[in-house]
Amino acid sequence: MLLGIIVLLALRQRNLDLLERKARAVSDPNSPEYGRYLERDELYGIAGSSAYNADIVEEFFSKLPGKFEFSFGKDFARYSCTVGCVERVFSTTLRIQEAKPAPGTTAIRASEPIRLPEHIQKALEGTSLNAPLFMPPHPMQRKVGPFLYNRSGRTAPRVRPVIAAGDQFISVHFVAYCKDKIVNQDTVQNGICKNSPHSLLITAFDVLVLQTATNWQKLVRVPAVPDTLGQKIAKTKDNQSCMEFNATLGNIQNYASTTVRIRSLFSDGSVSDFSDPNEVLPIWPMAYTTPSLLSRNYNIPMHEPVRHPRNSISVAEFLGQYYNPNDLDAFFKLMGVREWGTRRKLSLIGENEPMAGSVLGGEAQLDIQYITSLAANVSTIFWSVPSIELATRQEPFLDWLMQLEDTEDEAIPLVHSVSYSDDALTMPLWFKRRVNDEFMKLALRGITVLVASGDDGVSGNFVAKDGKKYCGRNREEFPSSSPWVTSVGGTQLAQENVPVCGYTSENVMVQCAQDGEVVCTSDKGGGITSGGGFSSDFLRPWYQHEAVEHYLQQKDSPVPGQDQLMFNRSGRGFPDLAAISSNYLVLMGEELEAMSGTSASTPLIAAMVARWNEDRLQNRLPPLGFLNPLIYEILSRHPSAFNDIQIGDNRCSRSTCCPVGFGAARGWDAVSGAGSPDFQLVAKILREDAMMAFRDRFSASQPVAMVASVRGASSGHRIAAS
């Protein structure tokens, strides 16, 4: 089979300084040009490649086999050809592995750099090779191998290492050992250890629940009867059958590291030793995140539909992530979400493999299930880019951005949620600069782009994969560290959410009963750790100078010195906002799975932005566009519009903790940004500010309240951006 390769050619551009000044002006709420976005024709009348560069590139590639086409603004070109053709044209070598690649990857490897004639190379900023993904038509369901128990050698029960936990409950699986130190093979109904040579039955189990950090413990006696114990057949290491029991315990305190010890009670009144707590991985009980929980926590009117026909949102999906429409319908029903016209207004660009969505597409399933639940009835595009960038082995961001450039003003979604970000140090500098320039152009068109800040804390996924040797340096994520996107970090719910919570002395012990937000961290049960820090590639932008400088000077959570953590103090600080990112319930086929990530908080914020845009559009105003200047303006004037995250840090990756990271503090910080927005407060501020900024353009008709139904909304107005 002939494999096709897409080579993206990024041509050198004109007038970038002029574009940046204009982008700042249309995005700054204090500018008289605020909201006066450019139409695509205007933008590329200023930008784009020179006619000379475009001509020599076209002349060269038009004579070659394969397909050549320019983007709308002629600042990109796409050349498609077979592997052999690309090797000849670009004087390179592409290897194809013999083994079947993993789903969402490719068998093609780029082993040599691309080479082009010098006059063509001078016309380009760079080239990006994208290969098609391997996706099986019917992927296999992920399987987790069974835990194998020792057959003998103890009387204490053996607890399976992984405990399940939810909102104030834990579920423990274990096997029992009889008096003769042989694993039990009998059911509860027959009598546990009935066939043991000693003929002593186990009549009950004592389950000791321990939360050492809070000095809390609970002893629960579980009778050995069918009403209290579940059971199934398990295996020993020598492939013998045994009986595994399951006990579910409620009224467990949330948000604390929890482990268990279990002992057996025998019919003669004797007891076994307690099981070893070190055999069990600690678990953190906490509330599951659902659309209704997010609606309550952020004051989002999730049951009020979005109605304006131009209000639109997109989820960008890469690396073989797909969603299943049937799962979406079932999720709505399960979560009590009104469907409105969501399915009818959900469209696809690229490809989607629904079967893969239910098996492999956790990222896409989460994105689409939550963004459509919280921005009900919004026109949603599932924007799938089914290829992989060969040089970085990562997402083909430039291919996606070229597609956005080729989308007409009337059709391009106003809000884009991007749940993908990678270690910036693994990407070529030209690539990052060009992606950043494209985000700036989207700001000029009035488009909002939100990007997840990453899930591996201050030092990135290299620490997660290869250990602590990568600690001591801030390895920022990109494109979340681009100055022209809104970077979204992660929080989780906890009771110790302000510094006084958990205070103890001889006379005072403070426990905070109400849940609040703290930094999402893996060492506190969050599943991931919020990415954040400072860019080594891009200077601190104008809109965040005051907020970042305050953080660098504050004493609440002093910023580590360069001898402890290397980072660029003058770089762009991220994230800009944060929201709950842990323990989301996502429907994957017939099963609910709990997932965590800043890839969860990002579509949540995107749904809020779509709802804020609704008020603008209903009043014939331009959409919010690039958010960051507005975010930092609101933070300086109305700090109560954001829930200030003050507890936590990002020193840990998903699996390994470094000695230091950035800590949360009052105001903006490099872990949670400005904090999480209160939807209604921000909506009120935006409306008041719009009445001042757009007095000459504000609709004289009856205003539309953000929280009210907008029945009979106008459907024929284009956005007035002049």
XYZ file of C-alpha atoms in Angstrom:
722
model
C 0.000 0.000 0.000
C 1.316 3.448 -0.912
C 1.465 5.704 2.135
C 0.892 9.387 1.533
C 2.957 12.078 3.246
C 1.857 15.682 3.657
C 4.668 18.226 3.699
C 3.613 21.582 5.110
C 5.711 24.459 3.822
C 5.698 27.526 6.081
C 6.601 30.497 3.873
C 8.278 33.575 5.302
C 5.760 36.273 6.208
C 5.427 40.024 5.843
C 4.449 42.760 8.299
C 4.455 40.705 11.512
C 5.288 43.786 13.615
C 2.311 45.630 12.157
C 0.058 42.626 12.777
C 1.175 42.379 16.394
C 0.410 46.044 17.075
C -3.012 45.603 15.516
C -3.675 42.362 17.430
C -2.825 44.093 20.701
C -5.150 46.971 19.883
C -8.200 44.855 18.979
C -7.714 42.621 22.061
C -7.055 45.295 24.699
C -10.251 46.453 26.453
C -8.609 49.832 27.104
C -7.915 50.442 23.403
C -10.276 52.468 21.179
C -9.835 49.685 18.593
C -11.032 46.973 21.002
C -13.243 44.462 19.209
C -12.600 45.911 15.740
C -11.412 42.621 14.320
C -10.135 42.114 10.795
C -11.914 40.085 8.184
C -9.831 37.350 6.631
C -9.374 39.288 3.367
C -8.113 42.336 5.280
C -5.739 40.270 7.389
C -4.085 38.536 4.456
C -3.915 41.743 2.493
C -1.419 42.797 5.163
C 0.135 39.439 6.022
C 1.068 36.407 3.995
C 4.159 35.672 1.996
C 5.692 38.010 -0.546
C 4.636 37.447 -4.146
C 8.242 36.620 -5.045
C 8.552 33.829 -2.445
C 5.145 32.415 -3.331
C 6.048 32.374 -7.039
C 9.373 30.553 -6.674
C 7.872 27.958 -4.315
C 4.958 27.342 -6.680
C 7.234 27.148 -9.712
C 9.433 24.535 -8.033
C 6.673 22.252 -6.713
C 4.282 22.539 -9.652
C 6.782 20.628 -11.796
C 6.965 17.704 -9.385
C 4.720 14.651 -9.033
C 2.146 14.825 -6.261
C -0.319 17.523 -5.279
C 0.570 21.121 -4.409
C -1.777 23.781 -3.000
C -1.473 27.107 -1.186
C -3.375 28.172 1.882
C -5.798 31.097 1.563
C -3.153 33.688 2.459
C -0.300 31.953 0.581
C 1.739 31.861 3.788
C 1.440 28.048 3.844
C 1.582 25.426 1.137
C 0.698 21.767 1.324
C 2.561 19.232 -0.802
C 1.235 15.641 -0.812
C 3.082 12.678 -2.252
C 4.065 9.057 -1.559
C 6.935 8.088 0.729
C 9.227 7.364 -2.209
C 8.313 10.626 -3.888
C 9.024 12.643 -0.727
C 12.385 10.910 -0.309
C 13.403 11.919 -3.841
C 12.096 15.494 -3.728
C 13.520 16.339 -0.300
C 16.703 14.216 -0.438
C 15.766 12.425 2.767
C 15.095 8.900 4.001
C 11.870 7.683 5.565
C 11.908 4.304 7.277
C 8.812 2.118 7.660
C 8.881 -0.221 10.636
C 7.873 -3.814 10.092
C 5.984 -4.241 13.364
C 2.415 -3.008 13.547
C 2.394 0.471 15.143
C 0.301 1.310 18.167
C -3.080 2.944 17.441
C -2.741 6.710 17.050
C 0.869 6.488 15.826
C 2.552 5.747 12.494
C 4.950 3.179 11.094
C 6.927 5.910 9.311
C 10.119 7.324 10.822
C 12.059 10.334 9.534
C 15.747 9.433 9.772
C 17.329 12.380 7.945
C 16.564 16.120 7.711
C 14.779 17.558 4.698
C 16.929 19.147 2.003
C 15.719 21.658 -0.595
C 17.488 23.933 -3.077
C 18.934 26.985 -1.354
C 16.649 29.517 -3.080
C 13.573 27.538 -1.963
C 14.871 27.141 1.584
C 15.376 30.913 1.849
C 11.691 31.436 1.021
C 10.619 29.173 3.903
C 10.599 29.433 7.676
C 10.510 25.669 7.898
C 8.932 22.422 6.756
C 6.792 19.943 8.659
C 6.253 16.337 7.550
C 2.934 14.801 8.558
C 2.176 11.105 8.161
C -1.188 9.313 8.343
C -2.108 7.598 11.591
C -2.581 3.893 12.032
C -6.056 3.255 13.468
C -7.515 -0.278 13.475
C -11.164 -0.329 12.323
C -12.224 -2.228 15.461
C -9.686 -1.568 18.209
C -9.432 -3.995 21.073
C -10.780 -2.995 24.457
C -8.017 -2.165 26.891
C -7.416 -5.091 29.207
C -5.904 -5.014 32.676
C -4.362 -8.283 33.755
C -5.666 -9.878 36.954
C -3.761 -9.522 40.211
C -2.216 -12.865 41.201
C -2.116 -13.835 44.874
C 0.339 -16.030 46.779
C -1.147 -19.454 47.415
C 0.131 -19.833 50.974
C 2.394 -18.534 53.711
C 0.189 -16.290 55.862
C -3.041 -16.029 57.841
C -3.566 -12.288 57.356
C -5.764 -11.390 54.346
C -4.054 -10.062 51.232
C -5.559 -6.856 49.845
C -5.389 -6.151 46.134
C -2.991 -3.171 45.784
C -5.392 -0.825 43.988
C -8.391 0.331 46.013
C -11.365 1.936 44.287
C -12.637 5.171 45.813
C -15.401 7.670 45.211
C -17.344 10.305 47.084
C -16.963 9.263 50.763
C -16.534 5.570 50.002
C -13.868 2.993 49.248
C -14.148 -0.468 47.725
C -11.589 -3.104 48.755
C -10.814 -6.458 47.101
C -8.969 -9.133 49.071
C -8.481 -12.851 49.607
C -8.546 -14.688 52.933
C -6.076 -17.255 54.224
C -7.136 -20.115 56.469
C -5.554 -21.321 59.712
C -3.279 -23.629 57.736
C -1.935 -20.582 55.828
C -3.471 -21.760 52.553
C -5.547 -19.340 50.486
C -9.315 -19.824 50.824
C -11.197 -21.424 47.931
C -14.685 -21.508 49.474
C -17.604 -19.197 48.800
C -19.342 -17.143 51.468
C -22.442 -19.327 51.089
C -20.500 -22.558 51.764
C -18.507 -21.006 54.596
C -15.101 -19.378 54.250
C -12.364 -21.963 54.902
C -14.919 -24.763 55.360
C -12.687 -27.171 53.449
C -9.565 -26.209 55.356
C -7.951 -29.121 57.222
C -8.327 -27.175 60.482
C -12.089 -26.776 59.821
C -12.166 -23.304 61.371
C -14.521 -20.982 59.558
C -13.850 -17.289 59.087
C -16.933 -15.547 60.484
C -16.068 -11.886 59.845
C -13.398 -9.409 58.770
C -12.235 -6.267 60.537
C -11.417 -3.514 58.051
C -9.311 -0.703 59.543
C -9.449 2.478 57.413
C -6.471 4.764 58.049
C -5.918 8.414 57.124
C -2.614 9.181 58.799
C -2.276 12.807 57.659
C -5.435 13.767 59.565
C -4.989 11.123 62.283
C -8.416 9.709 61.358
C -9.244 6.029 61.507
C -12.317 3.849 61.361
C -12.773 0.179 62.204
C -15.592 -1.624 60.396
C -16.559 -5.218 61.159
C -17.863 -6.953 58.051
C -19.737 -10.234 58.714
C -18.872 -13.077 56.356
C -22.334 -13.246 54.799
C -23.554 -12.702 51.217
C -25.317 -9.430 52.080
C -22.052 -7.696 53.008
C -19.445 -9.304 50.769
C -19.157 -9.578 47.032
C -17.103 -12.419 45.625
C -15.559 -13.767 42.440
C -12.999 -16.369 41.406
C -9.385 -15.144 41.278
C -6.045 -16.814 40.546
C -2.885 -17.508 42.474
C 0.614 -17.147 41.079
C 0.737 -20.910 40.452
C -2.556 -20.723 38.529
C -4.776 -22.194 41.248
C -8.290 -20.858 41.824
C -9.150 -18.879 44.950
C -12.050 -16.740 46.111
C -11.650 -12.946 46.052
C -13.999 -10.905 48.240
C -15.108 -7.294 47.882
C -16.227 -4.954 50.684
C -17.549 -1.426 50.059
C -17.374 1.004 52.986
C -19.153 4.351 53.233
C -18.855 7.478 55.406
C -15.146 7.769 54.643
C -13.683 11.254 54.872
C -12.958 12.812 51.483
C -9.737 14.459 50.349
C -7.262 12.536 52.505
C -4.740 9.819 51.686
C -6.426 6.570 52.668
C -5.229 3.011 53.125
C -6.659 -0.114 54.762
C -5.621 -3.088 56.885
C -7.795 -6.210 57.191
C -7.800 -9.120 59.624
C -9.842 -12.324 59.786
C -11.974 -13.465 62.735
C -12.147 -17.263 63.135
C -14.953 -19.326 64.616
C -12.899 -20.215 67.738
C -12.579 -16.539 68.649
C -8.997 -16.162 67.419
C -7.933 -13.508 64.934
C -5.274 -13.254 62.271
C -2.707 -10.503 62.015
C -3.737 -7.343 60.188
C -2.650 -7.161 56.564
C 0.387 -5.053 55.712
C -0.598 -1.449 54.815
C 2.441 -1.221 52.526
C 0.842 -3.789 50.237
C -1.830 -1.224 49.324
C -1.473 1.943 47.246
C -2.975 4.962 49.028
C -6.198 6.325 47.524
C -7.937 9.675 47.906
C -11.733 9.530 48.224
C -13.314 12.582 46.610
C -16.425 13.712 44.792
C -16.791 12.695 41.166
C -16.907 15.607 38.743
C -20.125 15.762 36.714
C -21.821 18.496 34.663
C -24.157 19.297 37.566
C -21.255 19.635 40.021
C -19.486 22.039 37.659
C -22.704 23.959 37.115
C -23.137 24.440 40.875
C -19.488 25.203 41.569
C -19.118 27.879 38.886
C -22.696 29.187 38.667
C -23.065 28.039 35.047
C -26.707 27.947 33.818
C -26.198 24.614 32.061
C -29.918 24.086 31.359
C -30.250 27.407 29.482
C -29.544 26.805 25.783
C -27.224 28.868 23.616
C -29.315 30.145 20.711
C -27.421 32.610 18.523
C -26.632 30.922 15.169
C -23.122 32.412 15.004
C -22.177 31.205 18.471
C -19.871 28.287 17.839
C -17.195 26.201 19.496
C -14.630 23.650 18.361
C -12.705 20.865 20.033
C -9.410 20.159 18.278
C -8.509 16.472 18.352
C -5.258 14.809 17.377
C -3.435 11.466 17.443
C -6.397 9.248 16.722
C -8.765 10.540 19.391
C -12.402 10.005 18.378
C -15.805 10.219 20.025
C -18.865 7.982 19.875
C -22.217 9.765 19.204
C -24.120 6.974 20.931
C -22.015 7.457 24.045
C -22.823 11.177 23.935
C -26.573 10.493 23.857
C -26.273 8.033 26.729
C -24.104 10.478 28.709
C -26.737 13.213 28.403
C -29.408 10.867 29.689
C -27.237 9.532 32.503
C -26.243 13.024 33.677
C -29.697 14.563 33.338
C -28.605 16.975 30.601
C -31.218 18.308 28.157
C -30.236 17.455 24.614
C -31.776 20.533 22.923
C -30.323 20.565 19.396
C -26.839 19.491 20.377
C -26.613 16.389 18.202
C -28.138 18.209 15.236
C -25.650 21.078 15.656
C -22.616 18.832 16.151
C -20.573 18.545 12.967
C -17.324 16.906 11.929
C -14.209 18.129 10.163
C -11.698 15.407 9.426
C -12.490 11.836 10.394
C -14.130 10.073 13.306
C -14.133 6.384 14.203
C -16.982 5.908 16.716
C -15.872 2.414 17.733
C -12.445 3.768 18.618
C -14.122 6.539 20.610
C -15.627 4.051 23.023
C -12.315 2.254 23.450
C -9.355 4.577 22.892
C -10.831 8.061 22.694
C -10.952 9.102 26.335
C -9.648 12.585 25.533
C -12.147 13.218 22.760
C -15.029 11.643 24.693
C -14.324 13.893 27.695
C -14.031 17.012 25.527
C -17.242 16.509 23.613
C -19.356 15.196 26.496
C -18.576 18.106 28.810
C -18.352 20.977 26.358
C -21.786 20.179 24.895
C -23.296 19.605 28.349
C -22.190 22.966 29.727
C -22.755 25.048 26.575
C -26.063 23.432 25.666
C -27.237 23.803 22.077
C -24.073 25.557 20.901
C -22.932 24.811 17.352
C -19.996 22.457 17.926
C -17.338 21.223 15.520
C -15.330 18.112 16.270
C -12.158 19.128 14.425
C -10.079 16.009 13.869
C -6.599 16.092 12.320
C -5.731 12.430 11.634
C -1.975 12.677 11.165
C 1.226 12.944 13.189
C 4.166 15.349 12.855
C 7.188 13.184 12.091
C 10.002 15.360 13.449
C 8.473 15.778 16.911
C 6.236 12.631 16.900
C 3.553 14.954 18.207
C 0.420 16.794 17.152
C 0.343 18.392 13.668
C -0.513 21.848 14.990
C 0.502 23.654 11.794
C -1.783 21.462 9.675
C -4.698 22.349 11.967
C -3.826 26.064 11.882
C -3.630 26.033 8.089
C -7.123 24.527 8.024
C -8.369 27.356 10.242
C -6.809 29.895 7.895
C -8.696 28.292 5.018
C -12.019 28.579 6.863
C -14.210 31.550 5.938
C -15.123 34.185 8.517
C -18.754 33.060 8.606
C -17.797 29.439 9.282
C -14.809 29.508 11.620
C -15.767 28.631 15.232
C -15.435 31.522 17.654
C -13.976 29.410 20.478
C -11.394 26.602 20.171
C -10.606 24.166 22.968
C -7.236 22.418 22.641
C -6.536 19.666 25.169
C -3.069 18.914 23.797
C 0.293 20.372 24.762
C 3.840 18.996 24.724
C 7.287 19.600 26.132
C 8.446 22.821 24.472
C 12.094 21.764 24.472
C 11.346 18.911 22.061
C 10.085 21.291 19.346
C 12.132 23.343 16.857
C 12.170 27.054 17.632
C 10.921 28.016 14.151
C 7.946 25.701 14.657
C 6.978 27.317 17.988
C 7.382 30.832 16.617
C 5.260 30.052 13.582
C 2.503 28.439 15.678
C 2.574 31.520 17.906
C 2.237 33.834 14.887
C -0.785 31.864 13.696
C -2.460 32.259 17.083
C -1.830 36.008 16.812
C -3.629 36.030 13.445
C -6.590 34.228 15.006
C -6.706 36.958 17.669
C -6.975 39.495 14.828
C -10.008 37.583 13.542
C -11.691 37.660 16.978
C -11.119 33.977 17.743
C -10.593 32.583 21.260
C -8.087 29.743 21.669
C -7.772 27.897 24.983
C -5.005 25.340 25.570
C -4.439 22.897 28.440
C -1.381 23.828 30.535
C -0.162 20.228 30.912
C -0.500 17.396 33.422
C 3.035 16.866 34.711
C 3.776 19.897 36.841
C 6.823 22.104 36.712
C 9.260 19.746 34.973
C 6.994 17.998 32.482
C 6.488 14.475 31.292
C 10.200 13.672 31.115
C 10.117 13.425 34.908
C 7.036 11.217 34.674
C 8.800 8.874 32.223
C 12.448 9.014 33.258
C 12.546 10.115 36.881
C 14.103 12.807 39.011
C 17.159 13.419 36.817
C 14.963 15.926 34.946
C 14.033 17.832 38.109
C 15.487 21.282 38.752
C 14.402 22.853 35.474
C 11.076 24.329 34.436
C 10.235 22.390 31.240
C 7.277 24.376 29.977
C 4.564 23.017 27.721
C 3.761 24.367 24.266
C 1.482 25.686 22.799
C 0.054 26.427 26.272
C 2.997 28.784 26.900
C 2.253 30.813 23.756
C 1.491 34.462 24.610
C -1.451 34.409 22.154
C -3.516 31.635 23.744
C -5.348 31.374 27.046
C -3.625 28.668 29.048
C -5.833 26.665 31.436
C -4.464 24.948 34.540
C -6.086 22.445 36.885
C -7.618 22.429 40.357
C -9.281 19.822 42.541
C -11.740 20.027 45.401
C -10.487 19.812 48.990
C -11.531 20.852 52.462
C -8.139 22.374 53.296
C -8.569 25.078 50.647
C -7.323 28.150 52.533
C -4.240 28.257 54.759
C -6.165 28.236 58.056
C -7.770 24.873 57.255
C -5.886 22.137 59.038
C -4.342 24.539 61.570
C -3.622 22.818 64.883
C -2.213 23.918 68.206
C -2.652 22.868 71.836
C -5.850 24.910 72.070
C -7.198 25.213 68.524
C -7.887 22.714 65.754
C -9.420 24.094 62.551
C -11.321 21.870 60.113
C -13.028 23.476 57.128
C -16.300 21.727 56.328
C -16.927 23.333 52.930
C -15.167 22.036 49.839
C -13.067 24.497 47.891
C -10.460 24.475 45.148
C -6.747 23.813 45.510
C -4.062 23.090 42.933
C -4.618 19.718 41.283
C -1.659 17.538 42.251
C -0.942 13.844 41.897
C 0.410 13.541 45.442
C -2.967 14.727 46.782
C -5.062 12.336 44.727
C -5.696 14.610 41.738
C -4.442 12.056 39.222
C -2.338 14.723 37.482
C -0.455 17.888 38.440
C -1.289 21.231 36.884
C 1.358 22.413 34.449
C 2.657 25.938 34.807
C 5.733 28.125 34.833
C 7.537 30.448 32.454
C 8.380 30.258 28.770
C 12.005 30.054 27.705
C 11.019 31.077 24.155
C 8.626 34.024 24.551
C 9.014 37.159 26.641
C 6.427 38.206 29.185
C 3.572 39.901 27.271
C 2.291 43.349 28.100
C -1.022 42.243 29.554
C 0.406 40.210 32.465
C 3.454 42.228 33.492
C 2.017 43.585 36.746
C 0.439 40.296 37.851
C 3.553 38.211 37.155
C 5.916 40.702 38.732
C 3.774 40.665 41.875
C 4.059 36.875 42.002
C 7.829 36.941 41.600
C 8.126 39.356 44.528
C 5.473 37.920 46.903
C 6.388 36.129 50.138
C 3.324 33.852 50.598
C 4.941 31.099 48.548
C 8.394 32.354 47.577
C 9.491 31.517 44.059
C 12.428 29.067 44.085
C 15.870 30.462 43.412
C 17.738 29.597 40.232
C 19.989 27.269 42.249
C 16.883 25.176 43.016
C 14.854 25.592 39.831
C 16.075 27.021 36.537
C 13.452 29.151 34.784
C 13.171 32.311 32.724
C 11.964 35.087 35.067
C 11.282 37.379 32.107
C 9.330 34.768 30.143
C 5.609 34.481 29.492
C 3.972 33.137 32.658
C 1.271 30.496 32.409
C -1.454 29.352 33.011
C -3.886 32.264 32.803
C -6.909 30.557 34.367
C -7.662 27.268 36.101
C -10.654 25.078 36.869
C -11.491 21.649 38.264
C -9.525 19.011 36.363
C -9.840 15.868 38.479
C -12.124 12.844 38.672
C -14.410 13.586 35.682
C -16.921 10.845 34.943
C -16.714 10.011 31.228
C -18.854 7.425 29.468
C -16.710 4.979 27.496
C -19.048 2.542 25.820
C -21.025 0.871 28.577
C -18.778 1.968 31.438
C -18.197 5.221 33.286
C -14.522 5.968 33.804
C -12.963 8.619 36.050
C -10.469 10.821 34.173
C -8.313 13.771 35.171
C -6.334 16.393 33.289
C -6.089 20.031 32.336
C -7.636 18.606 29.188
C -10.817 18.511 31.315
C -10.629 22.059 32.679
C -9.965 23.491 29.200
C -13.307 22.516 27.563
C -15.024 23.648 30.777
C -13.593 27.162 30.381
C -14.360 27.040 26.647
C -18.024 26.358 27.432
C -18.069 29.418 29.712
C -16.565 31.575 26.967
C -19.232 30.416 24.514
C -21.900 31.484 27.001
C -20.231 34.863 27.563
C -20.101 35.274 23.777
C -23.842 34.618 23.634
C -24.620 37.893 25.392
C -22.343 39.803 23.025
C -23.802 38.245 19.908
C -27.406 38.731 21.004
C -26.610 42.442 21.355
C -24.911 42.639 17.942
C -21.442 43.007 19.453
C -18.157 41.327 18.485
C -17.171 38.159 20.331
C -14.612 38.198 23.128
C -11.740 37.093 20.907
C -8.309 36.804 22.536
C -9.123 36.713 26.243
C -5.894 37.397 28.096
C -5.822 41.221 28.182
C -9.417 41.095 29.435
C -8.628 38.435 32.074
C -5.789 40.447 33.611
C -7.817 43.671 33.427
C -10.668 42.022 35.343
C -8.177 40.527 37.817
C -6.764 43.967 38.609
C -10.146 45.699 38.952
C -12.450 42.888 40.143
C -10.338 40.184 41.801
C -13.446 38.654 43.402
C -14.546 37.509 39.925
C -12.013 34.692 40.311
C -11.700 32.082 43.011
C -8.155 32.694 44.215
C -6.321 29.363 44.527
C -3.869 29.615 47.440
C -3.025 26.024 48.369
C -0.774 23.622 46.472
C 2.205 23.510 44.141
C 3.288 21.763 40.957
C 6.510 20.041 41.984
C 5.141 16.581 41.071
C 4.547 14.938 37.730
C 1.830 12.315 37.415
C 4.129 9.745 39.000
C 7.243 11.392 40.462
C 7.737 14.357 42.781
C 10.640 16.789 42.440
C 12.012 18.687 45.450
C 10.608 22.064 44.349
C 8.058 23.597 42.017
C 5.988 26.745 41.755
C 3.522 27.331 44.574
C 0.053 28.858 44.661
C -0.226 32.310 46.194
C -2.668 35.178 46.556
C -3.335 36.726 43.158
C -1.894 35.308 39.945
C 0.532 32.412 40.303
C 2.395 30.058 37.978
C 0.237 27.060 38.920
C -3.377 28.267 38.778
C -3.098 31.613 36.976
C -5.731 34.133 38.034
C -7.766 31.289 39.560
C -11.098 29.857 38.480
C -13.818 32.198 37.183
C -17.205 32.711 38.782
C -19.301 32.533 35.643
C -22.060 34.911 36.764
C -19.721 37.542 38.217
C -17.589 37.590 35.077
C -20.745 37.759 32.933
C -21.965 40.796 34.895
C -18.596 42.544 34.580
C -18.384 41.806 30.867
C -21.833 43.231 30.269
C -21.112 46.420 32.220
C -17.783 46.882 30.449
C -19.400 46.242 27.053
C -21.935 48.996 27.674
C -19.019 51.409 28.145
C -16.697 50.090 25.429
C -19.359 49.742 22.724
C -21.822 52.516 23.584
C -22.105 53.532 19.942
C -22.744 49.947 18.860
C -24.743 48.520 21.754
C -28.205 47.337 20.738
C -30.986 49.691 21.747
C -33.360 46.748 21.994
C -34.141 45.084 25.286
C -30.911 43.643 26.717
C -30.568 39.913 27.113
C -29.679 38.696 30.605
C -26.964 36.062 30.756
C -29.017 33.842 33.019
C -32.350 34.294 31.295
C -33.789 32.297 28.452
C -33.299 34.036 25.106
C -36.417 32.917 23.297
C -37.006 34.507 19.951
C -33.375 35.510 19.591
C -32.438 37.126 16.328
C -30.900 34.710 13.891
C -29.967 36.900 10.959
C -27.268 39.220 12.231
C -23.617 39.028 11.332
C -21.120 40.190 13.890
C -20.485 43.894 13.523
C -16.742 44.229 14.010
C -16.254 47.586 12.414
